[in-house]
Coordinates of C-alpha atoms in Angstrom, one line a residue:
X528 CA 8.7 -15.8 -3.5
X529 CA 11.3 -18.6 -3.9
X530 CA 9.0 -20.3 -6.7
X531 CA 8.0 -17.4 -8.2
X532 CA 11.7 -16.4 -8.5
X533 CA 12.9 -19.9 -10.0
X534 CA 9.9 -19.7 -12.3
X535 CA 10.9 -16.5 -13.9
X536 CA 14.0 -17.2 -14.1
X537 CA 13.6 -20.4 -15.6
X538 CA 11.0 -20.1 -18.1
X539 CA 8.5 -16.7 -17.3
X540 CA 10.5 -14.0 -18.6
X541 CA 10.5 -15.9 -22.0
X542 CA 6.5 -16.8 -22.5
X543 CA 5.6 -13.7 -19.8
X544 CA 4.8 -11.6 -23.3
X545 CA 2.9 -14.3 -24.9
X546 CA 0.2 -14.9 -22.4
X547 CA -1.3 -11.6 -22.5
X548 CA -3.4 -12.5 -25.8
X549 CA -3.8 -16.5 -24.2
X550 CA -4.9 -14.9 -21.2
X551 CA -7.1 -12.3 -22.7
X552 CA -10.9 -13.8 -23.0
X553 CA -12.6 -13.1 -27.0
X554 CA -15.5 -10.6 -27.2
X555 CA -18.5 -11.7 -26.7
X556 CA -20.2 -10.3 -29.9
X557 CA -18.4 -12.0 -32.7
X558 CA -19.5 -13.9 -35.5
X559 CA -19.1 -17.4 -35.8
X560 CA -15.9 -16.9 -38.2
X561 CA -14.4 -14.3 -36.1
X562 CA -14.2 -16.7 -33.3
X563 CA -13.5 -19.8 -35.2
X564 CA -10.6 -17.8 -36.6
X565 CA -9.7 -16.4 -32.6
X566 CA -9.6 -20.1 -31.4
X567 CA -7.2 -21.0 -34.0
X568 CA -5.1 -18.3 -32.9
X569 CA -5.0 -19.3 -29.5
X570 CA -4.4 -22.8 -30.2
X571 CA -1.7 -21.7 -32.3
X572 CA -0.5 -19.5 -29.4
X573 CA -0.7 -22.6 -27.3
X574 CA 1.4 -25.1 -29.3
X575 CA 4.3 -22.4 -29.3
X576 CA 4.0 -21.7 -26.0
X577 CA 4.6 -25.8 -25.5
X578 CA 7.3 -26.1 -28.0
X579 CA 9.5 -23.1 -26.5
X580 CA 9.0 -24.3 -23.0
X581 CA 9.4 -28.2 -23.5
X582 CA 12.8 -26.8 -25.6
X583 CA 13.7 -24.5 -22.7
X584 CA 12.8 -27.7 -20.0
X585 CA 15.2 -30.1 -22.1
X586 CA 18.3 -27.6 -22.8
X587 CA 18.1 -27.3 -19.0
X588 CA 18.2 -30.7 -18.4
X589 CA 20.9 -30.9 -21.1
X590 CA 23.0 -28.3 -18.7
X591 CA 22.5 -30.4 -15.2
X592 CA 20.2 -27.6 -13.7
X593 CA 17.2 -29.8 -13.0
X594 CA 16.1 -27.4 -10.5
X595 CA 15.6 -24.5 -13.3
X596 CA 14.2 -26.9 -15.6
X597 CA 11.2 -28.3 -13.4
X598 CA 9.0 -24.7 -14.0
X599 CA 9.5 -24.8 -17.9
X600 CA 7.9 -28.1 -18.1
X601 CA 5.4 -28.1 -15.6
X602 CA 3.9 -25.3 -18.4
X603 CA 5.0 -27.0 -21.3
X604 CA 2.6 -29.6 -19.1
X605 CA -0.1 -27.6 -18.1
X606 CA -0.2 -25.9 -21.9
X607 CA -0.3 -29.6 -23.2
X608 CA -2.9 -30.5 -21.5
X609 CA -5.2 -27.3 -22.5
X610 CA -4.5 -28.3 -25.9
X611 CA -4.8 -31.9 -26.2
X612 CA -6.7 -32.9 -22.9
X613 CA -4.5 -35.1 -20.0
X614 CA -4.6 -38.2 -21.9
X615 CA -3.0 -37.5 -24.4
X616 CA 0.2 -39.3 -25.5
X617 CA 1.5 -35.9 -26.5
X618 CA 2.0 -35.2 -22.5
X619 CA 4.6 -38.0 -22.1
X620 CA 7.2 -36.4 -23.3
X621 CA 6.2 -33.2 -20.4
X622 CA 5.8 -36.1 -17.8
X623 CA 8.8 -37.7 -18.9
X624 CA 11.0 -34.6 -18.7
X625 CA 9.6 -33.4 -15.5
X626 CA 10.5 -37.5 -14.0
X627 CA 13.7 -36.7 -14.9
X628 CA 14.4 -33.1 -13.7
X629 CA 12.8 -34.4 -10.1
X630 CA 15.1 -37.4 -10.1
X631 CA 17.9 -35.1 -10.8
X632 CA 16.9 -32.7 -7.7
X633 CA 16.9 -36.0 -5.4
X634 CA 13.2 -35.9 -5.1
X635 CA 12.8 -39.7 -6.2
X636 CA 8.9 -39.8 -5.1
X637 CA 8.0 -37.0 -7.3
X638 CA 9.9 -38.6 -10.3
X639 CA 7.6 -42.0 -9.5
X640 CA 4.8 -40.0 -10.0
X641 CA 5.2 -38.6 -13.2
X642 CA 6.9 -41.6 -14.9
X643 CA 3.4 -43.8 -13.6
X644 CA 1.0 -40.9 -15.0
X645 CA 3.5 -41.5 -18.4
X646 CA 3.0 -45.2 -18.1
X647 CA -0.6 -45.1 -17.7
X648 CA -1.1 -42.5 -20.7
X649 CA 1.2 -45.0 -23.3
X650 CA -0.6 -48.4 -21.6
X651 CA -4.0 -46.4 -22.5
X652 CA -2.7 -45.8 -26.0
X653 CA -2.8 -49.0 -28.2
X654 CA -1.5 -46.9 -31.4
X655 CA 1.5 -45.7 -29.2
X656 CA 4.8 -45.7 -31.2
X657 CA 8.1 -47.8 -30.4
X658 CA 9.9 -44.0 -30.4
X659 CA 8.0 -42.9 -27.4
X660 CA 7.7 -46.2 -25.7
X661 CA 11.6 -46.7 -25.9
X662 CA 11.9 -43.1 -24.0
X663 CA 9.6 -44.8 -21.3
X664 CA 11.3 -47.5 -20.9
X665 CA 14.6 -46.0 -20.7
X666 CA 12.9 -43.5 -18.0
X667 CA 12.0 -46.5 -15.8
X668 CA 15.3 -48.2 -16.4
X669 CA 17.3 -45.1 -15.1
X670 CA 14.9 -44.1 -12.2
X671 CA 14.6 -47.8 -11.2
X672 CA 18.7 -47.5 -11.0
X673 CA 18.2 -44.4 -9.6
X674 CA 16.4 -45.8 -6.4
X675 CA 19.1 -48.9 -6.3
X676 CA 16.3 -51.9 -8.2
X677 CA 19.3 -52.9 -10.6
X678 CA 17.0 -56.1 -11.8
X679 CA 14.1 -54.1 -12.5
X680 CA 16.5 -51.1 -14.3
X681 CA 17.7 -53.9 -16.5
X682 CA 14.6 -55.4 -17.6
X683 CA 13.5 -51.9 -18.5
X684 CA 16.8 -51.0 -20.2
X685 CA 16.4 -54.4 -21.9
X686 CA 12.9 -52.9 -23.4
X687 CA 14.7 -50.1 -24.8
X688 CA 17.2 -51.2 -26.4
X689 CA 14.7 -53.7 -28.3
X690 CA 12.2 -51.0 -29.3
X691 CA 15.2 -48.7 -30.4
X692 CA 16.8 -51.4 -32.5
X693 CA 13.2 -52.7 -33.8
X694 CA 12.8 -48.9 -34.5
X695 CA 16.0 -47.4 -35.5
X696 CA 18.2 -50.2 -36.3
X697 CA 20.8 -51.9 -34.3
X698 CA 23.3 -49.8 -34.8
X699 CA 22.2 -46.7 -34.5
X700 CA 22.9 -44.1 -31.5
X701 CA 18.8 -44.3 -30.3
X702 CA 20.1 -48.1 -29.5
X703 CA 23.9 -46.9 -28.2
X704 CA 21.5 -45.2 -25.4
X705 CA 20.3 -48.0 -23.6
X706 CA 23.3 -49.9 -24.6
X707 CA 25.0 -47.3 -22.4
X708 CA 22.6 -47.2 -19.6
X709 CA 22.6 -50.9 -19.3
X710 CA 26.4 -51.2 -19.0
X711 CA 26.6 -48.5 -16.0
X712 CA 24.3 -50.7 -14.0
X713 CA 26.3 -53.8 -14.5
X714 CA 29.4 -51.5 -14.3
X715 CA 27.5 -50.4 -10.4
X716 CA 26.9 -54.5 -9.9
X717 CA 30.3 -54.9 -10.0
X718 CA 30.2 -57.4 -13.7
X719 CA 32.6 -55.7 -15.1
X720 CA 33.0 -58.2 -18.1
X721 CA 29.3 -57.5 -19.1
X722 CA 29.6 -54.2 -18.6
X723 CA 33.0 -53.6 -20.5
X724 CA 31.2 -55.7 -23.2
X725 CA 28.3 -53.4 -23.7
X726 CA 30.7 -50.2 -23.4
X727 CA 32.5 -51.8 -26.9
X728 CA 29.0 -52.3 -28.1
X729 CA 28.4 -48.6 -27.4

């Protein structure tokens, strides 16, 4: 009842409505048109079903209520992987999202899992781009910080900031990100001279 509760709340009462016609199998007598044109529909259906829960998952995330966030992108999730199969580089973001909502509700083993099923998707992906492997990187940096690795955080934070400048130039806010990220872990080493640096740099 608990789950069912924190799933309407966060996300059902929103996308309740638009799975009836989702959920709702075609005739069986239809020509070949009428059900070419019913699976684009559904697809269709699909992809805004994704954006408006993936939105809802981030604004949540946005708020500090990683707890009411964690349902909206386990559909945005699920939804994703109906429409693009679960290998797709499209899922990251979903798997990225839900990393962070878990790490944020404490629950640092769930946040590993995702983050590695992100990992392996962008490793499996030659034709990745720098955008999306930035966002993994700074992922790993803050989980590894999360869990108290500061060495590892760093040489993840490190990856970020290089595909963000290589990407968006070095000074643009993309790059201030992991400029940020990197000073609070020198800032919780104690090298405050670093990390005062990097704050200017920010």
């Amino acid at each position: 009842v608990s789950h069912q509760k924190a799933d309407w709340v966060s996300i059902h009462e929103q996308i309740c409505q638009l799975l009836i016609p989702i959920r709702t199998s075609l005739p069986f007598l239809l020509s070949e048109k009428e059900r070419k044109h019913g699976t684009e529909q559904l697809v269709k259906r699909q992809k805004y079903i994704i954006d408006l829960t993936y939105g809802t998952a981030q604004q949540f995330v946005w708020d500090g209520k990683h707890k009411e966030a964690i349902p909206a992108a386990l559909h945005a999730l699920r939804f994703g992987t109906e429409v693009y199969g679960s290998n797709s580089v499209r899922l990251v973001p979903a798997y990225l999202l839900l990393a962070e909502a878990s790490a944020g509700v404490g629950n640092l083993p769930e946040a590993s899992k995702y983050l590695s099923q992100a990992q392996w998707i962008v490793l499996g992906t030659p034709d990745c781009s720098a955008a999306l492997q930035c966002k993994l990187h700074r992922s790993l940096g803050l989980f590894c910080a999360a869990e108290g690795n500061f060495e590892q955080a760093l040489y993840h934070l490190a990856n970020d900031i290089y595909l963000a400048s290589s990407t968006f130039g070095l000074k643009s806010i993309e790059t201030s990100g992991g400029y940020f990220h990197m000073a609070n872990v020198f800032f919780r080493q104690n090298k405050m001279d670093i990390a005062n640096s990097l704050y200017a740099e920010v």
